[in-house]
Tab-separated table of C-alpha atoms in Angstrom:
chain	number	residue	atom	x	y	z
A	294	UNK	CA	123.991	121.618	55.963
A	295	UNK	CA	124.012	119.672	58.969
A	296	UNK	CA	122.111	121.687	62.384
A	297	UNK	CA	120.905	124.317	59.679
A	298	UNK	CA	117.955	125.036	61.807
A	299	UNK	CA	117.679	122.552	64.560
A	300	UNK	CA	115.418	123.809	67.176
A	301	UNK	CA	114.020	126.381	65.280
A	302	UNK	CA	110.055	126.136	67.155
A	303	UNK	CA	109.255	128.799	65.526
A	304	UNK	CA	109.562	127.919	61.712
A	305	UNK	CA	106.130	127.064	60.349
A	306	UNK	CA	106.688	126.490	56.858
A	307	UNK	CA	109.922	126.114	54.594
A	308	UNK	CA	110.619	126.616	51.048
A	309	UNK	CA	113.400	123.969	49.154
A	310	UNK	CA	114.873	125.124	45.959
A	311	UNK	CA	114.584	122.906	42.666
A	312	UNK	CA	118.571	122.614	43.021
A	313	UNK	CA	118.776	120.972	46.200
A	314	UNK	CA	120.494	117.570	46.823
A	315	UNK	CA	120.549	116.531	50.484
A	316	UNK	CA	119.211	117.670	53.900
A	317	UNK	CA	122.117	117.413	56.692
A	318	UNK	CA	121.925	115.794	59.706
A	319	UNK	CA	119.735	116.977	62.517
A	320	UNK	CA	119.165	120.037	59.899
A	321	UNK	CA	115.321	120.785	61.110
A	322	UNK	CA	115.444	118.182	64.488
A	323	UNK	CA	113.289	119.919	66.960
A	324	UNK	CA	111.178	122.245	64.781
A	325	UNK	CA	107.959	121.539	66.375
A	326	UNK	CA	106.456	124.266	64.407
A	327	UNK	CA	106.603	122.949	60.889
A	328	UNK	CA	103.343	121.275	59.821
A	329	UNK	CA	104.398	120.275	56.275
A	330	UNK	CA	107.391	119.649	53.761
A	331	UNK	CA	107.440	119.171	50.212
A	332	UNK	CA	110.878	117.694	48.672
A	333	UNK	CA	112.139	118.727	44.909
A	334	UNK	CA	112.929	116.210	42.512
A	335	UNK	CA	116.696	116.946	42.886
A	336	UNK	CA	116.692	115.814	46.462
A	337	UNK	CA	119.111	112.241	46.915
A	338	UNK	CA	119.414	112.325	50.399
A	339	UNK	CA	118.066	112.797	53.792
A	340	UNK	CA	120.086	112.788	56.966
A	341	UNK	CA	119.848	111.386	60.281
A	342	UNK	CA	117.875	113.163	62.763
A	343	UNK	CA	116.903	115.398	60.015
A	344	UNK	CA	113.140	116.404	61.066
A	345	UNK	CA	113.736	114.196	64.674
A	346	UNK	CA	111.137	115.569	66.733
A	347	UNK	CA	109.035	117.977	64.676
A	348	UNK	CA	106.106	116.860	65.920
A	349	UNK	CA	103.644	119.327	64.232
A	350	UNK	CA	104.584	117.832	61.032
A	351	UNK	CA	101.580	116.454	59.461
A	352	UNK	CA	102.083	116.364	55.745
A	353	UNK	CA	105.848	114.936	53.848
A	354	UNK	CA	105.769	114.932	49.964
A	355	UNK	CA	108.247	113.186	48.661
A	356	UNK	CA	105.930	111.968	45.491
A	357	UNK	CA	108.522	113.785	42.903
A	358	UNK	CA	111.353	112.629	44.900
A	359	UNK	CA	112.691	110.121	41.962
A	360	UNK	CA	116.119	111.134	42.766
A	361	UNK	CA	116.555	110.004	46.746
A	362	UNK	CA	117.991	106.979	47.170
A	363	UNK	CA	118.652	107.248	51.540
A	364	UNK	CA	116.265	108.273	54.318
A	365	UNK	CA	118.734	108.255	57.243
A	366	UNK	CA	118.344	107.111	60.964
A	367	UNK	CA	116.167	108.998	63.178
A	368	UNK	CA	115.181	110.950	60.122
A	369	UNK	CA	110.976	111.728	61.017
A	370	UNK	CA	111.534	110.042	64.600
A	371	UNK	CA	108.416	110.436	67.132
A	372	UNK	CA	106.527	113.162	64.497
A	373	UNK	CA	103.697	112.329	66.351
A	374	UNK	CA	101.505	114.499	63.621
A	375	UNK	CA	102.519	112.741	60.616
A	376	UNK	CA	99.755	110.567	59.487
A	377	UNK	CA	100.789	109.293	55.793
A	378	UNK	CA	104.226	108.267	54.382
A	379	UNK	CA	104.831	108.271	50.124
A	380	UNK	CA	107.748	106.705	48.820
A	381	UNK	CA	105.981	104.964	45.856
A	382	UNK	CA	107.543	107.254	43.251
A	383	UNK	CA	111.057	106.917	44.741
A	384	UNK	CA	112.004	104.727	42.385
A	385	UNK	CA	115.667	105.283	43.307
A	386	UNK	CA	114.903	104.323	46.749
A	387	UNK	CA	117.300	101.712	48.495
A	388	UNK	CA	116.811	101.889	51.751
A	389	UNK	CA	115.298	103.442	55.273
A	390	UNK	CA	117.621	103.681	58.246
A	391	UNK	CA	116.943	102.335	61.157
A	392	UNK	CA	114.093	104.160	63.762
A	393	UNK	CA	113.647	106.428	60.594
A	394	UNK	CA	109.376	106.718	61.368
A	395	UNK	CA	110.195	104.871	65.141
A	396	UNK	CA	107.158	107.138	67.193
A	397	UNK	CA	105.171	107.855	64.322
A	398	UNK	CA	102.406	106.776	65.928
A	399	UNK	CA	99.472	108.661	63.725
A	400	UNK	CA	100.885	107.097	60.956
A	401	UNK	CA	98.221	105.130	59.163
A	402	UNK	CA	99.374	104.248	55.255
A	403	UNK	CA	103.217	103.886	54.019
A	404	UNK	CA	103.623	102.790	50.483
A	405	UNK	CA	107.199	101.587	49.481
A	406	UNK	CA	109.045	101.473	45.702
A	407	UNK	CA	110.298	98.736	43.805
A	408	UNK	CA	113.685	99.479	44.281
A	409	UNK	CA	113.552	99.311	47.851
A	410	UNK	CA	116.044	96.630	49.104
A	411	UNK	CA	116.407	97.249	53.078
A	412	UNK	CA	114.582	98.717	56.481
A	413	UNK	CA	116.421	99.654	58.894
A	414	UNK	CA	116.467	98.348	62.670
A	415	UNK	CA	113.237	100.155	64.665
A	416	UNK	CA	112.039	101.558	61.323
A	417	UNK	CA	108.767	101.809	61.839
A	418	UNK	CA	108.604	100.985	65.693
A	419	UNK	CA	105.702	102.016	67.818
A	420	UNK	CA	103.757	103.243	64.545
A	421	UNK	CA	100.371	102.010	66.047
A	422	UNK	CA	98.067	103.218	63.788
A	423	UNK	CA	99.947	101.275	61.068
A	424	UNK	CA	97.463	98.409	59.853
A	425	UNK	CA	98.955	97.672	56.418
A	426	UNK	CA	102.035	97.095	54.513
A	427	UNK	CA	103.044	95.985	51.466
A	428	UNK	CA	106.714	94.931	50.623
A	429	UNK	CA	108.593	94.934	46.788
A	430	UNK	CA	110.080	92.027	45.229
A	431	UNK	CA	113.079	93.545	45.659
A	432	UNK	CA	113.126	93.877	49.651
A	433	UNK	CA	116.092	91.932	51.169
A	434	UNK	CA	116.447	92.407	54.854
A	435	UNK	CA	114.506	94.244	57.207
A	436	UNK	CA	115.953	94.883	60.642
A	437	UNK	CA	115.340	94.262	64.421
A	438	UNK	CA	112.331	95.811	65.632
A	439	UNK	CA	111.180	97.400	62.479
A	440	UNK	CA	107.391	97.073	63.404
A	441	UNK	CA	107.878	96.123	66.949
A	442	UNK	CA	105.018	97.533	68.726
A	443	UNK	CA	102.916	98.026	65.356
A	444	UNK	CA	99.717	96.619	67.861
A	445	UNK	CA	97.245	97.288	65.015
A	446	UNK	CA	98.932	95.810	61.902
A	447	UNK	CA	96.901	93.136	60.774
A	448	UNK	CA	98.051	93.238	56.670
A	449	UNK	CA	101.315	92.349	55.729
A	450	UNK	CA	102.163	91.456	52.037
A	451	UNK	CA	105.117	90.300	50.328
A	452	UNK	CA	105.893	90.343	46.799
A	453	UNK	CA	107.938	87.734	47.241
A	454	UNK	CA	107.773	85.479	49.930
A	455	UNK	CA	110.654	82.902	49.261
A	456	UNK	CA	114.360	82.259	50.618
A	457	UNK	CA	113.221	84.956	54.180
A	458	UNK	CA	114.744	83.778	57.293
A	459	UNK	CA	115.356	85.145	60.879
A	460	UNK	CA	118.380	85.653	63.264
A	461	UNK	CA	119.261	86.247	66.363
A	462	UNK	CA	120.571	90.077	66.839
A	463	UNK	CA	124.701	89.083	67.894
A	464	UNK	CA	125.105	87.048	64.180
A	465	UNK	CA	123.879	87.055	60.850
A	466	UNK	CA	125.836	83.838	59.588
A	467	UNK	CA	124.749	80.363	59.429
A	468	UNK	CA	125.057	79.915	62.641
A	469	UNK	CA	123.071	83.008	64.045
A	470	UNK	CA	120.198	81.887	62.006
A	471	UNK	CA	117.293	80.783	63.927
A	472	UNK	CA	114.639	79.231	61.401
A	473	UNK	CA	113.555	80.017	58.155
A	474	UNK	CA	109.923	81.162	57.350
A	475	UNK	CA	107.563	78.871	55.702
A	476	UNK	CA	106.577	80.731	52.624
A	477	UNK	CA	103.153	79.721	53.065
A	478	UNK	CA	103.233	81.592	56.045
A	479	UNK	CA	104.786	85.131	54.319
A	480	UNK	CA	102.039	84.236	51.412
A	481	UNK	CA	99.074	84.544	54.655
A	482	UNK	CA	98.927	88.695	54.987
A	483	UNK	CA	97.436	88.497	58.505
A	484	UNK	CA	100.182	85.455	59.366
A	485	UNK	CA	103.396	88.010	57.789
A	486	UNK	CA	102.010	90.614	60.061
A	487	UNK	CA	102.038	88.727	63.180
A	488	UNK	CA	105.274	87.761	62.487
A	489	UNK	CA	106.543	91.144	61.648
A	490	UNK	CA	104.487	92.860	65.199
A	491	UNK	CA	105.163	89.985	67.333
A	492	UNK	CA	106.554	86.098	66.772
A	493	UNK	CA	109.415	87.602	65.242
A	494	UNK	CA	110.236	91.015	66.021
A	495	UNK	CA	113.298	90.640	68.041
A	496	UNK	CA	114.777	89.060	65.025
A	497	UNK	CA	116.571	90.146	62.013
A	498	UNK	CA	115.312	88.841	59.027
A	499	UNK	CA	116.761	87.921	55.574
A	500	UNK	CA	116.160	86.967	52.087
A	501	UNK	CA	118.429	84.505	51.099
């Protein structure tokens, strides 16, 4: 439940039952001694700030989480020891919350499932170790600042590079649209990465 182990700094390991379906908001927030977590197949949701500032966390195993549908806002915020996240087998996952992995400065790799449709605002903000990302064809939105501060991101591959446009923060309708992004630009991994981390990093991305 919510805040169940919040601030348990001496906690170094946790074993979840096969029947677990959800982890509440801030459930393990601030558990700095926690080094690794393995989730069961039954898990459907990870709550807001669930593992926020678990700075000792180096490994998160989601490879069996075929039922996972959402990762909440700030879920792994400032988990500075986290090096890799594999979501490719989370075949029910559709959304990654705002600031979910923001400040994970040691994160070097992340893989997304084909089911993913949205990446929230600031989701990977400040992930300076991230060098490449590959987006599935079903992805339709990327929030503002999602990859801002990813200084070493040099390659971004879009499975579907058609119909993308960027919008101003205050409006996502036709009047809030800044510009369309050329398909040819997004088909170039280096250019796409530049747009994500710099040129259009402050904008909301949407595939029309």
